[in-house]
Short mmCIF file of C-alpha atoms in Angstrom, two decimals:
data_model
loop_
_atom_site.label_atom_id
_atom_site.label_comp_id
_atom_site.label_asym_id
_atom_site.label_seq_id
_atom_site.Cartn_x
_atom_site.Cartn_y
_atom_site.Cartn_z
CA MET B 1 -78.59 -9.99 -17.63
CA LYS B 2 -77.47 -6.39 -18.07
CA LYS B 3 -74.87 -6.87 -15.37
CA PHE B 4 -73.58 -9.98 -17.12
CA LEU B 5 -73.18 -8.08 -20.40
CA PHE B 6 -71.69 -5.02 -18.74
CA LEU B 7 -68.75 -6.72 -17.05
CA PRO B 8 -67.32 -8.29 -20.20
CA SER B 9 -67.68 -4.96 -22.00
CA ILE B 10 -65.58 -3.27 -19.29
CA ALA B 11 -62.98 -6.01 -19.57
CA LEU B 12 -62.91 -5.63 -23.35
CA ALA B 13 -62.48 -1.87 -23.06
CA ASN B 14 -59.59 -2.32 -20.62
CA LEU B 15 -58.01 -4.84 -22.97
CA LEU B 16 -58.22 -2.42 -25.89
CA LEU B 17 -56.80 0.43 -23.80
CA ALA B 18 -53.89 -1.72 -22.68
CA ASP B 19 -53.18 -2.86 -26.24
CA ASN B 20 -53.25 0.75 -27.40
CA LEU B 21 -50.86 1.76 -24.62
CA ILE B 22 -48.43 -1.02 -25.53
CA GLU B 23 -48.52 0.10 -29.16
CA GLU B 24 -48.02 3.72 -28.11
CA ALA B 25 -45.06 2.78 -25.92
CA LEU B 26 -43.45 0.80 -28.72
CA ASN B 27 -44.07 3.63 -31.19
CA ASN B 28 -42.28 5.98 -28.80
CA GLY B 29 -39.16 3.84 -28.88
CA LEU B 30 -39.56 1.85 -25.67
CA VAL B 31 -38.14 -1.66 -26.04
CA ALA B 32 -38.62 -4.73 -23.87
CA LEU B 33 -35.93 -6.95 -22.48
CA PRO B 34 -37.00 -10.33 -23.91
CA SER B 35 -38.29 -12.91 -21.46
CA ASP B 36 -36.80 -15.70 -23.56
CA SER B 37 -33.32 -16.41 -22.18
CA SER B 38 -31.85 -17.32 -25.56
CA ALA B 39 -33.14 -14.10 -27.12
CA LEU B 40 -31.82 -12.12 -24.15
CA SER B 41 -28.36 -13.67 -24.49
CA LYS B 42 -28.27 -12.79 -28.19
CA LEU B 43 -29.35 -9.23 -27.39
CA ILE B 44 -26.59 -8.87 -24.80
CA GLU B 45 -23.94 -10.11 -27.22
CA SER B 46 -25.16 -7.81 -29.97
CA ALA B 47 -25.01 -4.86 -27.57
CA SER B 48 -21.41 -5.69 -26.56
CA LEU B 49 -19.05 -4.09 -29.07
CA ASP B 50 -16.20 -6.38 -28.02
CA ALA B 51 -18.26 -9.59 -28.02
CA LYS B 52 -17.07 -10.61 -31.48
CA ASN B 53 -13.50 -10.83 -30.23
CA TYR B 54 -14.44 -11.90 -26.71
CA PRO B 55 -17.72 -13.86 -26.58
CA THR B 56 -19.29 -14.51 -23.20
CA THR B 57 -18.35 -17.83 -21.58
CA ASP B 58 -18.97 -19.16 -18.07
CA GLN B 59 -15.24 -19.13 -17.25
CA ARG B 60 -14.88 -15.52 -18.35
CA VAL B 61 -17.92 -14.45 -16.35
CA GLU B 62 -16.61 -16.11 -13.18
CA LEU B 63 -13.16 -14.60 -13.64
CA GLY B 64 -14.67 -11.19 -14.30
CA LYS B 65 -16.81 -11.47 -11.18
CA ARG B 66 -13.77 -12.24 -9.03
CA LEU B 67 -11.91 -9.26 -10.46
CA TYR B 68 -14.97 -7.01 -9.99
CA PHE B 69 -14.94 -7.73 -6.25
CA ASP B 70 -11.16 -7.87 -5.76
CA PRO B 71 -9.86 -4.73 -3.97
CA ARG B 72 -6.27 -5.66 -4.85
CA LEU B 73 -6.85 -4.06 -8.24
CA SER B 74 -6.63 -0.73 -6.41
CA LYS B 75 -3.39 0.83 -5.20
CA SER B 76 -4.57 0.78 -1.58
CA GLY B 77 -5.92 -2.75 -1.74
CA ILE B 78 -9.23 -1.63 -0.24
CA ILE B 79 -11.28 -0.33 -3.21
CA SER B 80 -12.95 -2.60 -5.74
CA CYS B 81 -15.33 -1.98 -8.64
CA ASN B 82 -18.10 -2.96 -6.23
CA THR B 83 -17.17 -0.13 -3.86
CA CYS B 84 -18.74 2.51 -6.09
CA HIS B 85 -21.02 0.18 -8.08
CA ASN B 86 -22.39 -1.87 -5.21
CA LEU B 87 -24.51 -4.71 -6.52
CA GLY B 88 -26.48 -4.72 -3.28
CA LEU B 89 -27.32 -1.01 -3.64
CA GLY B 90 -28.80 -0.96 -7.13
CA GLY B 91 -25.34 -1.04 -8.75
CA ALA B 92 -24.43 2.42 -7.42
CA ASP B 93 -23.08 3.72 -4.10
CA GLY B 94 -25.94 5.81 -2.75
CA ILE B 95 -23.97 9.02 -2.28
CA PRO B 96 -23.83 12.20 -4.41
CA ALA B 97 -20.22 11.79 -5.53
CA SER B 98 -17.96 8.79 -5.01
CA THR B 99 -14.99 8.74 -2.65
CA GLY B 100 -11.73 7.13 -3.75
CA HIS B 101 -8.07 6.71 -2.89
CA LYS B 102 -7.00 8.39 0.38
CA TRP B 103 -10.67 9.29 0.96
CA THR B 104 -10.51 11.64 -2.03
CA PRO B 105 -13.88 12.99 -3.17
CA ASN B 106 -14.51 12.90 -6.90
CA PRO B 107 -12.91 16.15 -8.10
CA HIS B 108 -15.72 16.83 -10.57
CA HIS B 109 -18.46 15.82 -8.10
CA ILE B 110 -19.70 13.05 -10.43
CA ASN B 111 -22.34 10.60 -9.27
CA ALA B 112 -21.59 6.91 -9.88
CA PRO B 113 -24.13 5.53 -12.37
CA THR B 114 -25.61 2.07 -11.91
CA VAL B 115 -23.77 -0.86 -13.45
CA TYR B 116 -27.00 -2.85 -13.86
CA ASN B 117 -28.11 -3.02 -17.50
CA SER B 118 -25.14 -0.84 -18.47
CA VAL B 119 -24.40 -3.23 -21.33
CA PHE B 120 -27.36 -1.64 -23.13
CA ASN B 121 -26.03 1.92 -22.86
CA SER B 122 -24.84 3.14 -26.25
CA VAL B 123 -22.02 4.98 -24.43
CA GLN B 124 -20.37 4.74 -21.02
CA PHE B 125 -19.55 7.54 -18.54
CA TRP B 126 -21.65 10.69 -18.20
CA ASP B 127 -19.77 12.31 -21.09
CA GLY B 128 -19.91 9.18 -23.25
CA ARG B 129 -16.14 8.91 -23.61
CA ALA B 130 -16.09 5.08 -23.54
CA ALA B 131 -17.81 2.92 -26.12
CA HIS B 132 -18.19 -0.30 -24.14
CA LEU B 133 -17.87 -1.85 -20.70
CA ALA B 134 -14.26 -3.00 -20.93
CA ALA B 135 -13.15 0.50 -21.89
CA GLN B 136 -15.14 1.91 -18.98
CA ALA B 137 -13.58 -0.51 -16.48
CA ALA B 138 -10.11 0.84 -17.23
CA GLY B 139 -11.06 4.39 -16.26
CA PRO B 140 -11.77 4.20 -12.51
CA MET B 141 -9.03 1.62 -12.01
CA THR B 142 -6.33 4.00 -13.23
CA ALA B 143 -7.79 7.32 -12.06
CA GLU B 144 -5.82 8.80 -9.16
CA PRO B 145 -8.91 10.01 -7.19
CA GLU B 146 -10.58 6.61 -7.61
CA MET B 147 -8.65 3.31 -7.47
CA ALA B 148 -5.30 5.05 -8.18
CA SER B 149 -3.75 2.00 -9.79
CA THR B 150 -1.76 1.54 -12.99
CA PRO B 151 -1.97 -1.17 -15.65
CA GLU B 152 1.47 -2.40 -14.58
CA LEU B 153 0.50 -2.60 -10.90
CA VAL B 154 -2.70 -4.49 -11.71
CA VAL B 155 -0.96 -7.00 -13.97
CA ASP B 156 1.97 -7.54 -11.58
CA ARG B 157 -0.33 -8.20 -8.63
CA LEU B 158 -2.49 -10.64 -10.56
CA LYS B 159 0.53 -12.45 -12.03
CA SER B 160 1.83 -12.95 -8.47
CA ILE B 161 -1.27 -15.03 -7.68
CA PRO B 162 -1.07 -18.51 -9.28
CA ALA B 163 -4.84 -19.04 -9.18
CA TYR B 164 -5.38 -15.97 -11.36
CA VAL B 165 -2.67 -17.06 -13.78
CA ASP B 166 -4.51 -20.36 -14.21
CA GLU B 167 -7.90 -18.69 -14.58
CA PHE B 168 -6.73 -16.35 -17.33
CA LYS B 169 -5.15 -19.29 -19.13
CA LYS B 170 -8.42 -21.24 -18.98
CA ALA B 171 -10.69 -18.29 -19.81
CA PHE B 172 -8.63 -16.61 -22.54
CA ASP B 173 -5.81 -19.06 -23.32
CA SER B 174 -3.44 -16.21 -22.55
CA GLU B 175 -1.16 -14.83 -19.90
CA ILE B 176 -2.48 -11.89 -17.93
CA ASN B 177 -2.52 -8.45 -19.54
CA PHE B 178 -4.44 -5.30 -18.71
CA GLU B 179 -6.76 -5.50 -21.71
CA LEU B 180 -7.92 -8.95 -20.63
CA VAL B 181 -8.42 -7.75 -17.05
CA THR B 182 -10.84 -5.02 -18.14
CA THR B 183 -12.39 -7.32 -20.74
CA ALA B 184 -13.17 -9.97 -18.11
CA ILE B 185 -14.79 -7.37 -15.84
CA GLY B 186 -16.86 -6.12 -18.78
CA ILE B 187 -17.96 -9.66 -19.62
CA PHE B 188 -19.18 -10.15 -16.06
CA GLU B 189 -21.01 -6.82 -16.21
CA ARG B 190 -22.81 -7.99 -19.37
CA THR B 191 -24.71 -10.46 -17.18
CA LEU B 192 -26.08 -7.78 -14.82
CA VAL B 193 -29.45 -7.32 -16.50
CA THR B 194 -32.74 -6.93 -14.66
CA PRO B 195 -35.94 -7.78 -16.57
CA SER B 196 -39.02 -6.20 -15.00
CA ARG B 197 -42.82 -6.33 -15.08
CA PHE B 198 -42.67 -3.48 -17.59
CA ASP B 199 -40.94 -5.79 -20.06
CA LYS B 200 -43.68 -8.37 -19.66
CA PHE B 201 -46.24 -5.65 -20.32
CA LEU B 202 -44.52 -4.59 -23.53
CA GLU B 203 -44.47 -8.24 -24.59
CA GLY B 204 -48.26 -8.33 -24.30
CA ASP B 205 -49.08 -9.25 -20.70
CA ILE B 206 -51.63 -6.53 -20.04
CA ASN B 207 -51.91 -7.50 -16.36
CA ALA B 208 -48.19 -7.11 -15.68
CA LEU B 209 -48.73 -3.45 -14.73
CA THR B 210 -51.31 -2.08 -12.35
CA LYS B 211 -53.86 0.48 -13.47
CA ALA B 212 -51.91 3.23 -11.70
CA GLU B 213 -48.68 2.16 -13.41
CA LYS B 214 -50.37 2.22 -16.80
CA VAL B 215 -51.65 5.72 -16.10
CA GLY B 216 -48.10 6.70 -15.14
CA LEU B 217 -46.70 5.22 -18.34
CA LYS B 218 -49.27 7.15 -20.36
CA THR B 219 -48.30 10.36 -18.54
CA PHE B 220 -44.61 9.58 -19.07
CA ILE B 221 -45.21 9.32 -22.82
CA ASP B 222 -47.60 12.26 -23.09
CA LYS B 223 -45.21 14.61 -21.28
CA GLY B 224 -42.41 13.76 -23.69
CA CYS B 225 -40.13 11.89 -21.28
CA ALA B 226 -39.59 9.13 -23.85
CA THR B 227 -37.89 11.64 -26.15
CA CYS B 228 -34.59 11.02 -24.32
CA HIS B 229 -35.46 8.03 -22.14
CA ASN B 230 -36.18 5.41 -24.74
CA GLY B 231 -34.72 2.16 -26.09
CA ILE B 232 -34.10 -0.92 -24.01
CA ASN B 233 -32.63 1.07 -21.12
CA LEU B 234 -35.04 4.00 -21.25
CA GLY B 235 -31.86 6.03 -21.50
CA GLY B 236 -28.17 5.35 -21.98
CA SER B 237 -27.51 7.58 -24.99
CA LEU B 238 -25.98 11.06 -25.27
CA GLN B 239 -28.58 13.83 -25.18
CA PRO B 240 -28.48 17.64 -25.01
CA PHE B 241 -28.89 18.95 -21.48
CA GLU B 242 -30.52 22.15 -20.18
CA VAL B 243 -32.61 22.27 -23.34
CA ALA B 244 -35.32 24.55 -21.97
CA SER B 245 -33.85 26.13 -18.83
CA LYS B 246 -30.84 26.04 -16.52
CA TYR B 247 -30.39 23.20 -14.07
CA GLN B 248 -30.76 24.56 -10.56
CA PHE B 249 -27.68 22.73 -9.26
CA ALA B 250 -25.44 23.22 -12.31
CA ASP B 251 -22.76 24.79 -10.10
CA VAL B 252 -22.38 21.63 -8.00
CA GLY B 253 -19.18 20.31 -9.54
CA ASP B 254 -17.67 21.40 -12.84
CA PHE B 255 -19.09 18.75 -15.18
CA LYS B 256 -20.47 20.26 -18.41
CA GLY B 257 -20.88 17.16 -20.59
CA ASP B 258 -18.81 16.29 -23.64
CA ALA B 259 -17.23 18.79 -26.04
CA ASN B 260 -20.71 19.55 -27.42
CA GLY B 261 -22.38 19.78 -24.02
CA MET B 262 -24.05 16.39 -24.46
CA VAL B 263 -24.77 14.27 -21.39
CA LYS B 264 -25.64 10.60 -21.16
CA ALA B 265 -29.30 10.22 -20.21
CA PRO B 266 -29.21 7.72 -17.33
CA THR B 267 -31.15 4.51 -17.57
CA LEU B 268 -34.47 4.63 -15.74
CA ARG B 269 -34.34 0.93 -14.93
CA ASN B 270 -34.18 0.41 -11.14
CA ILE B 271 -34.36 4.18 -10.71
CA GLU B 272 -35.96 3.92 -7.27
CA LEU B 273 -32.77 2.15 -6.07
CA THR B 274 -30.24 4.64 -7.38
CA ALA B 275 -30.81 7.97 -5.62
CA PRO B 276 -29.41 10.60 -5.54
CA TYR B 277 -30.09 11.70 -9.10
CA PHE B 278 -28.50 13.68 -11.94
CA HIS B 279 -24.82 13.70 -12.92
CA ASN B 280 -23.85 15.43 -9.67
CA GLY B 281 -26.22 13.62 -7.33
CA ALA B 282 -27.77 16.88 -6.18
CA ILE B 283 -31.39 15.68 -6.00
CA TRP B 284 -32.51 12.91 -3.66
CA SER B 285 -36.25 12.83 -4.34
CA LEU B 286 -37.50 10.95 -7.40
CA LYS B 287 -40.52 13.25 -7.52
CA GLU B 288 -38.30 16.34 -7.51
CA ALA B 289 -36.10 14.79 -10.20
CA ILE B 290 -39.14 14.24 -12.43
CA LYS B 291 -40.36 17.81 -11.96
CA THR B 292 -36.85 19.16 -12.58
CA MET B 293 -36.56 17.25 -15.84
CA GLY B 294 -39.87 18.74 -16.92
CA SER B 295 -38.62 22.30 -16.53
CA VAL B 296 -34.98 21.81 -17.57
CA GLN B 297 -35.48 19.50 -20.53
CA LEU B 298 -39.07 19.86 -21.68
CA GLY B 299 -39.88 23.43 -20.70
CA ILE B 300 -43.09 22.37 -18.99
CA ASP B 301 -44.50 22.35 -15.50
CA ILE B 302 -45.13 18.81 -14.30
CA SER B 303 -47.66 18.98 -11.48
CA ASP B 304 -47.27 17.10 -8.21
CA LYS B 305 -50.03 14.72 -9.28
CA GLU B 306 -48.40 14.05 -12.65
CA ALA B 307 -44.98 13.57 -11.04
CA ASP B 308 -46.44 11.11 -8.55
CA SER B 309 -48.07 9.22 -11.41
CA ILE B 310 -44.86 9.04 -13.44
CA GLY B 311 -43.02 7.94 -10.31
CA ILE B 312 -45.45 5.07 -9.82
CA PHE B 313 -44.70 3.90 -13.36
CA LEU B 314 -40.93 4.29 -12.93
CA LYS B 315 -40.99 1.99 -9.92
CA SER B 316 -42.37 -0.76 -12.16
CA LEU B 317 -38.94 -0.67 -13.84
CA THR B 318 -37.35 -2.15 -10.71
CA GLY B 319 -36.35 -5.53 -12.08
CA ASP B 320 -35.40 -9.01 -11.00
CA MET B 321 -31.83 -8.78 -9.78
CA PRO B 322 -29.44 -11.53 -10.87
CA LYS B 323 -28.20 -13.72 -8.07
CA VAL B 324 -24.56 -12.82 -7.49
CA GLU B 325 -22.71 -14.74 -4.79
CA TYR B 326 -19.72 -12.93 -3.33
CA PRO B 327 -16.70 -14.82 -4.65
CA MET B 328 -13.94 -16.23 -2.51
CA LEU B 329 -10.76 -14.53 -3.73
CA PRO B 330 -7.45 -16.40 -4.20
CA ALA B 331 -4.68 -15.86 -1.68
CA SER B 332 -1.90 -13.36 -2.19
CA THR B 333 1.68 -14.64 -2.16
CA ASP B 334 5.07 -13.34 -1.03
CA LYS B 335 5.44 -11.89 -4.52
CA THR B 336 2.21 -9.87 -4.31
CA SER B 337 3.01 -6.18 -3.87
CA LYS B 338 1.90 -4.66 -0.61
CA PRO B 339 -1.00 -2.17 -0.42
CA GLU B 340 0.07 1.44 -0.89
CA LEU B 341 -2.20 3.43 1.37
CA ASP B 342 -0.31 6.74 1.01
CA TYR B 343 -1.20 7.84 4.51
#
């Protein structure tokens, strides 16, 4: 009889603890991606600053996907958006700093952030210089050390391909222009969201996380990590950097943040897929990254045990990846400009 009474009391205690943890997480600014598809679509549109002028449609998404994978948007004809934001590699490229046109390393030694869930970042780029995805898409395309193209080259190449002319007409009722090229890519990127078990937990499913993951979430909150890594993306907003101490690898590259030294806190969603870490990709170990953030940002020593616990929680943020089939790209024509490899 005592055993019968004891087991439900343990279950009740666990239920109360989980409910308290959910409330604590919400009170610390953590926000769930909604499991309801309609609510999620509305959230995506509200997060897209250009959605009022360019709402998401199936035709625009498909066109944007084709452009995202098309290397002809680069001067050399061999680099696409997917080169540095590989959808099979967590939306990043898995190297410290990206390599671009003529095998040029990024001159500032900047690590490519993940494109997954980037629609929920309040700013784009590490220094926050772009407000939304379409504005971000224009940057790498026209940067000499990256895709090395120009708006004129991009538009001329696409206009030389009748299938693209037709697709832009159907998607936007317009001829091709550079703004619509970047807009279409941004619209496709809006769809790259990855709901996780953590979201189900925040919505009230107390069994969505394991006991160890719940302990890690509690540690994450107690240590103050949610101060910067909050909101839907557990990051994605500009934050002060080197708050408590100097970053050990600050001299790797010359990036110093925006004019005020602010740096975009990266999303922690899918963090186990996006090593190496930090703006210059100088740290490969998630555990080391956690401990470094403790000293640099919080001015505290996070023990190995605590870092392991937080790491266990962070891996629960690995979400369900959207199914993206590699598109078949339309054929070039005699009018399509030839690749400029600049050997």
